[in-house]
Amino acid sequence: MGKDISELFGQVVEHRRKQRGLSIHQLAREVDLSPSYVLRLEQGERKAPSLKVAFDLAYFLSISLNELKAFVNAKYEEPKQVGLEELLLFKDNVQFCGMSLDSEMRSKTLDLLKLIVTSMNQERMNEYELKEIKESVEDLRSCAKKALKI
């Protein structure tokens, strides 16, 4: 029987954590998880993490989207309802306005959507949040221009 998602992901997390010289407690504190959760995840005793936890760990440990996708694809089964995160991360044939989105564009689109959704929970955005959204839009725009060779 092959390894499941949690065991594969846990092995990558443990390897990257050790590469950075971090203890389980330090990593847990950085990504706002309990040390026991991180330990169980690394040991494959924890079920596959939520997308938020996986993204937070991947971001902090510099695990690329392609790496994350590679070991998750081994066991990923498409759910009946597909979340936008899953669509942008796990589907290769995503199009928007007639344009195919490569992995970089899908990642930048997801980043922009996260910023927008996060800011929607507030009554008013501060200047820093507006600046982040503008920068994210510019990143996405330049990525689209590069893809279209404009």
PDB file of C-alpha atoms in Angstrom:
ATOM      1  CA  MET A   1       0.000   0.000   0.000  1.00  0.00           C
ATOM      2  CA  GLY A   2       1.362   3.459  -0.900  1.00  0.00           C
ATOM      3  CA  LYS A   3       1.880   6.348   1.435  1.00  0.00           C
ATOM      4  CA  ASP A   4      -1.030   8.676   1.993  1.00  0.00           C
ATOM      5  CA  ILE A   5      -1.089  12.462   1.703  1.00  0.00           C
ATOM      6  CA  SER A   6      -0.533  13.152   5.404  1.00  0.00           C
ATOM      7  CA  GLU A   7       2.521  10.894   5.588  1.00  0.00           C
ATOM      8  CA  LEU A   8       4.058  12.374   2.443  1.00  0.00           C
ATOM      9  CA  PHE A   9       3.319  15.934   3.492  1.00  0.00           C
ATOM     10  CA  GLY A  10       4.587  15.277   7.012  1.00  0.00           C
ATOM     11  CA  GLN A  11       7.881  13.944   5.663  1.00  0.00           C
ATOM     12  CA  VAL A  12       8.407  17.056   3.544  1.00  0.00           C
ATOM     13  CA  VAL A  13       7.513  19.341   6.465  1.00  0.00           C
ATOM     14  CA  GLU A  14       9.931  17.509   8.780  1.00  0.00           C
ATOM     15  CA  HIS A  15      12.733  17.600   6.206  1.00  0.00           C
ATOM     16  CA  ARG A  16      12.309  21.334   5.511  1.00  0.00           C
ATOM     17  CA  ARG A  17      11.973  22.146   9.218  1.00  0.00           C
ATOM     18  CA  LYS A  18      15.230  20.349   9.993  1.00  0.00           C
ATOM     19  CA  GLN A  19      16.963  21.995   7.009  1.00  0.00           C
ATOM     20  CA  ARG A  20      16.119  25.358   8.554  1.00  0.00           C
ATOM     21  CA  GLY A  21      17.298  24.252  11.985  1.00  0.00           C
ATOM     22  CA  LEU A  22      13.884  24.768  13.569  1.00  0.00           C
ATOM     23  CA  SER A  23      12.414  22.835  16.456  1.00  0.00           C
ATOM     24  CA  ILE A  24       8.849  21.576  16.290  1.00  0.00           C
ATOM     25  CA  HIS A  25       7.902  24.259  18.829  1.00  0.00           C
ATOM     26  CA  GLN A  26       9.464  27.034  16.731  1.00  0.00           C
ATOM     27  CA  LEU A  27       7.688  25.916  13.564  1.00  0.00           C
ATOM     28  CA  ALA A  28       4.381  25.535  15.393  1.00  0.00           C
ATOM     29  CA  ARG A  29       4.669  29.056  16.808  1.00  0.00           C
ATOM     30  CA  GLU A  30       5.518  30.539  13.383  1.00  0.00           C
ATOM     31  CA  VAL A  31       2.479  29.017  11.645  1.00  0.00           C
ATOM     32  CA  ASP A  32       0.096  29.254  14.607  1.00  0.00           C
ATOM     33  CA  LEU A  33      -0.302  25.504  15.219  1.00  0.00           C
ATOM     34  CA  SER A  34       0.150  23.401  18.307  1.00  0.00           C
ATOM     35  CA  PRO A  35       3.462  21.537  18.614  1.00  0.00           C
ATOM     36  CA  SER A  36       1.555  18.262  19.026  1.00  0.00           C
ATOM     37  CA  TYR A  37      -0.271  18.882  15.719  1.00  0.00           C
ATOM     38  CA  VAL A  38       3.042  19.457  13.920  1.00  0.00           C
ATOM     39  CA  LEU A  39       4.581  16.368  15.534  1.00  0.00           C
ATOM     40  CA  ARG A  40       1.625  14.154  14.594  1.00  0.00           C
ATOM     41  CA  LEU A  41       1.644  15.592  11.060  1.00  0.00           C
ATOM     42  CA  GLU A  42       5.350  14.869  10.637  1.00  0.00           C
ATOM     43  CA  GLN A  43       4.881  11.333  11.942  1.00  0.00           C
ATOM     44  CA  GLY A  44       1.979  10.673   9.572  1.00  0.00           C
ATOM     45  CA  GLU A  45      -0.430  10.212  12.479  1.00  0.00           C
ATOM     46  CA  ARG A  46      -2.495  13.260  11.550  1.00  0.00           C
ATOM     47  CA  LYS A  47      -4.979  13.201   8.687  1.00  0.00           C
ATOM     48  CA  ALA A  48      -4.190  15.371   5.686  1.00  0.00           C
ATOM     49  CA  PRO A  49      -4.104  19.022   6.768  1.00  0.00           C
ATOM     50  CA  SER A  50      -6.618  21.587   5.603  1.00  0.00           C
ATOM     51  CA  LEU A  51      -5.606  23.684   2.613  1.00  0.00           C
ATOM     52  CA  LYS A  52      -5.011  26.665   4.890  1.00  0.00           C
ATOM     53  CA  VAL A  53      -2.619  24.695   7.106  1.00  0.00           C
ATOM     54  CA  ALA A  54      -0.896  23.182   4.056  1.00  0.00           C
ATOM     55  CA  PHE A  55      -0.498  26.640   2.452  1.00  0.00           C
ATOM     56  CA  ASP A  56       0.768  28.214   5.685  1.00  0.00           C
ATOM     57  CA  LEU A  57       3.347  25.462   6.210  1.00  0.00           C
ATOM     58  CA  ALA A  58       4.342  25.430   2.538  1.00  0.00           C
ATOM     59  CA  TYR A  59       4.759  29.203   2.479  1.00  0.00           C
ATOM     60  CA  PHE A  60       6.802  29.354   5.674  1.00  0.00           C
ATOM     61  CA  LEU A  61       8.999  26.387   4.702  1.00  0.00           C
ATOM     62  CA  SER A  62       9.424  27.591   1.078  1.00  0.00           C
ATOM     63  CA  ILE A  63       7.726  24.547  -0.409  1.00  0.00           C
ATOM     64  CA  SER A  64       6.813  25.529  -3.948  1.00  0.00           C
ATOM     65  CA  LEU A  65       3.347  25.123  -5.362  1.00  0.00           C
ATOM     66  CA  ASN A  66       4.667  22.466  -7.751  1.00  0.00           C
ATOM     67  CA  GLU A  67       6.243  20.488  -4.889  1.00  0.00           C
ATOM     68  CA  LEU A  68       3.047  20.717  -2.884  1.00  0.00           C
ATOM     69  CA  LYS A  69       1.036  19.624  -5.887  1.00  0.00           C
ATOM     70  CA  ALA A  70       3.398  16.738  -6.727  1.00  0.00           C
ATOM     71  CA  PHE A  71       2.924  14.764  -3.557  1.00  0.00           C
ATOM     72  CA  VAL A  72      -0.726  15.642  -3.125  1.00  0.00           C
ATOM     73  CA  ASN A  73      -1.554  14.535  -6.682  1.00  0.00           C
ATOM     74  CA  ALA A  74      -0.571  11.008  -5.736  1.00  0.00           C
ATOM     75  CA  LYS A  75      -3.749  10.602  -3.684  1.00  0.00           C
ATOM     76  CA  TYR A  76      -5.914  13.580  -4.632  1.00  0.00           C
ATOM     77  CA  GLU A  77      -9.453  12.625  -5.559  1.00  0.00           C
ATOM     78  CA  GLU A  78     -11.706  15.305  -6.899  1.00  0.00           C
ATOM     79  CA  PRO A  79     -14.519  16.103  -4.478  1.00  0.00           C
ATOM     80  CA  LYS A  80     -18.098  16.552  -5.625  1.00  0.00           C
ATOM     81  CA  GLN A  81     -17.812  20.273  -4.939  1.00  0.00           C
ATOM     82  CA  VAL A  82     -14.545  21.892  -5.950  1.00  0.00           C
ATOM     83  CA  GLY A  83     -13.265  24.864  -3.991  1.00  0.00           C
ATOM     84  CA  LEU A  84     -11.586  27.645  -5.903  1.00  0.00           C
ATOM     85  CA  GLU A  85      -8.289  26.883  -4.143  1.00  0.00           C
ATOM     86  CA  GLU A  86      -8.374  23.286  -5.352  1.00  0.00           C
ATOM     87  CA  LEU A  87      -9.312  24.365  -8.854  1.00  0.00           C
ATOM     88  CA  LEU A  88      -6.450  26.824  -9.067  1.00  0.00           C
ATOM     89  CA  LEU A  89      -3.926  24.456  -7.507  1.00  0.00           C
ATOM     90  CA  PHE A  90      -4.756  21.036  -8.875  1.00  0.00           C
ATOM     91  CA  LYS A  91      -6.172  21.585 -12.349  1.00  0.00           C
ATOM     92  CA  ASP A  92      -3.827  22.196 -15.245  1.00  0.00           C
ATOM     93  CA  ASN A  93      -6.419  23.305 -17.788  1.00  0.00           C
ATOM     94  CA  VAL A  94      -7.848  26.380 -16.030  1.00  0.00           C
ATOM     95  CA  GLN A  95      -8.908  29.236 -18.284  1.00  0.00           C
ATOM     96  CA  PHE A  96     -10.158  32.734 -17.528  1.00  0.00           C
ATOM     97  CA  CYS A  97     -11.495  35.108 -20.182  1.00  0.00           C
ATOM     98  CA  GLY A  98     -10.349  32.635 -22.825  1.00  0.00           C
ATOM     99  CA  MET A  99      -6.759  32.610 -21.558  1.00  0.00           C
ATOM    100  CA  SER A 100      -5.101  29.502 -20.114  1.00  0.00           C
ATOM    101  CA  LEU A 101      -3.634  30.109 -16.666  1.00  0.00           C
ATOM    102  CA  ASP A 102      -0.209  28.598 -16.026  1.00  0.00           C
ATOM    103  CA  SER A 103       0.816  27.642 -12.484  1.00  0.00           C
ATOM    104  CA  GLU A 104       2.375  31.058 -11.819  1.00  0.00           C
ATOM    105  CA  MET A 105      -0.790  32.884 -12.879  1.00  0.00           C
ATOM    106  CA  ARG A 106      -2.979  30.507 -10.861  1.00  0.00           C
ATOM    107  CA  SER A 107      -0.814  31.115  -7.796  1.00  0.00           C
ATOM    108  CA  LYS A 108      -0.858  34.914  -8.236  1.00  0.00           C
ATOM    109  CA  THR A 109      -4.636  34.845  -8.796  1.00  0.00           C
ATOM    110  CA  LEU A 110      -5.100  32.891  -5.586  1.00  0.00           C
ATOM    111  CA  ASP A 111      -2.871  35.356  -3.699  1.00  0.00           C
ATOM    112  CA  LEU A 112      -4.930  38.284  -4.984  1.00  0.00           C
ATOM    113  CA  LEU A 113      -8.214  36.614  -4.094  1.00  0.00           C
ATOM    114  CA  LYS A 114      -6.938  35.887  -0.570  1.00  0.00           C
ATOM    115  CA  LEU A 115      -6.047  39.561  -0.110  1.00  0.00           C
ATOM    116  CA  ILE A 116      -9.459  40.670  -1.345  1.00  0.00           C
ATOM    117  CA  VAL A 117     -11.392  38.190   0.794  1.00  0.00           C
ATOM    118  CA  THR A 118      -9.320  39.033   3.875  1.00  0.00           C
ATOM    119  CA  SER A 119      -9.958  42.733   3.367  1.00  0.00           C
ATOM    120  CA  MET A 120     -13.702  42.133   2.937  1.00  0.00           C
ATOM    121  CA  ASN A 121     -13.915  41.112   6.599  1.00  0.00           C
ATOM    122  CA  GLN A 122     -13.008  44.640   7.619  1.00  0.00           C
ATOM    123  CA  GLU A 123     -15.140  47.728   7.515  1.00  0.00           C
ATOM    124  CA  ARG A 124     -12.386  49.742   5.905  1.00  0.00           C
ATOM    125  CA  MET A 125      -9.053  48.803   4.371  1.00  0.00           C
ATOM    126  CA  ASN A 126      -5.926  50.528   5.535  1.00  0.00           C
ATOM    127  CA  GLU A 127      -3.315  51.952   3.170  1.00  0.00           C
ATOM    128  CA  TYR A 128      -1.036  48.929   3.553  1.00  0.00           C
ATOM    129  CA  GLU A 129      -3.804  46.520   2.493  1.00  0.00           C
ATOM    130  CA  LEU A 130      -4.707  48.686  -0.490  1.00  0.00           C
ATOM    131  CA  LYS A 131      -1.027  48.797  -1.476  1.00  0.00           C
ATOM    132  CA  GLU A 132      -0.783  44.989  -1.187  1.00  0.00           C
ATOM    133  CA  ILE A 133      -3.828  44.532  -3.413  1.00  0.00           C
ATOM    134  CA  LYS A 134      -2.486  46.999  -5.999  1.00  0.00           C
ATOM    135  CA  GLU A 135       0.896  45.225  -6.037  1.00  0.00           C
ATOM    136  CA  SER A 136      -0.807  41.860  -6.394  1.00  0.00           C
ATOM    137  CA  VAL A 137      -2.881  43.159  -9.313  1.00  0.00           C
ATOM    138  CA  GLU A 138       0.282  44.494 -10.967  1.00  0.00           C
ATOM    139  CA  ASP A 139       2.021  41.119 -10.454  1.00  0.00           C
ATOM    140  CA  LEU A 140      -0.912  39.355 -12.043  1.00  0.00           C
ATOM    141  CA  ARG A 141      -1.067  41.872 -14.902  1.00  0.00           C
ATOM    142  CA  SER A 142       2.641  41.477 -15.717  1.00  0.00           C
ATOM    143  CA  CYS A 143       2.289  37.698 -15.528  1.00  0.00           C
ATOM    144  CA  ALA A 144      -0.642  37.849 -17.971  1.00  0.00           C
ATOM    145  CA  LYS A 145       1.320  40.103 -20.331  1.00  0.00           C
ATOM    146  CA  LYS A 146       4.236  37.682 -20.233  1.00  0.00           C
ATOM    147  CA  ALA A 147       1.907  34.750 -20.939  1.00  0.00           C
ATOM    148  CA  LEU A 148       0.333  36.592 -23.858  1.00  0.00           C
ATOM    149  CA  LYS A 149       3.750  37.843 -24.995  1.00  0.00           C
ATOM    150  CA  ILE A 150       2.597  41.463 -25.059  1.00  0.00           C
TER     151      ILE A 150
END
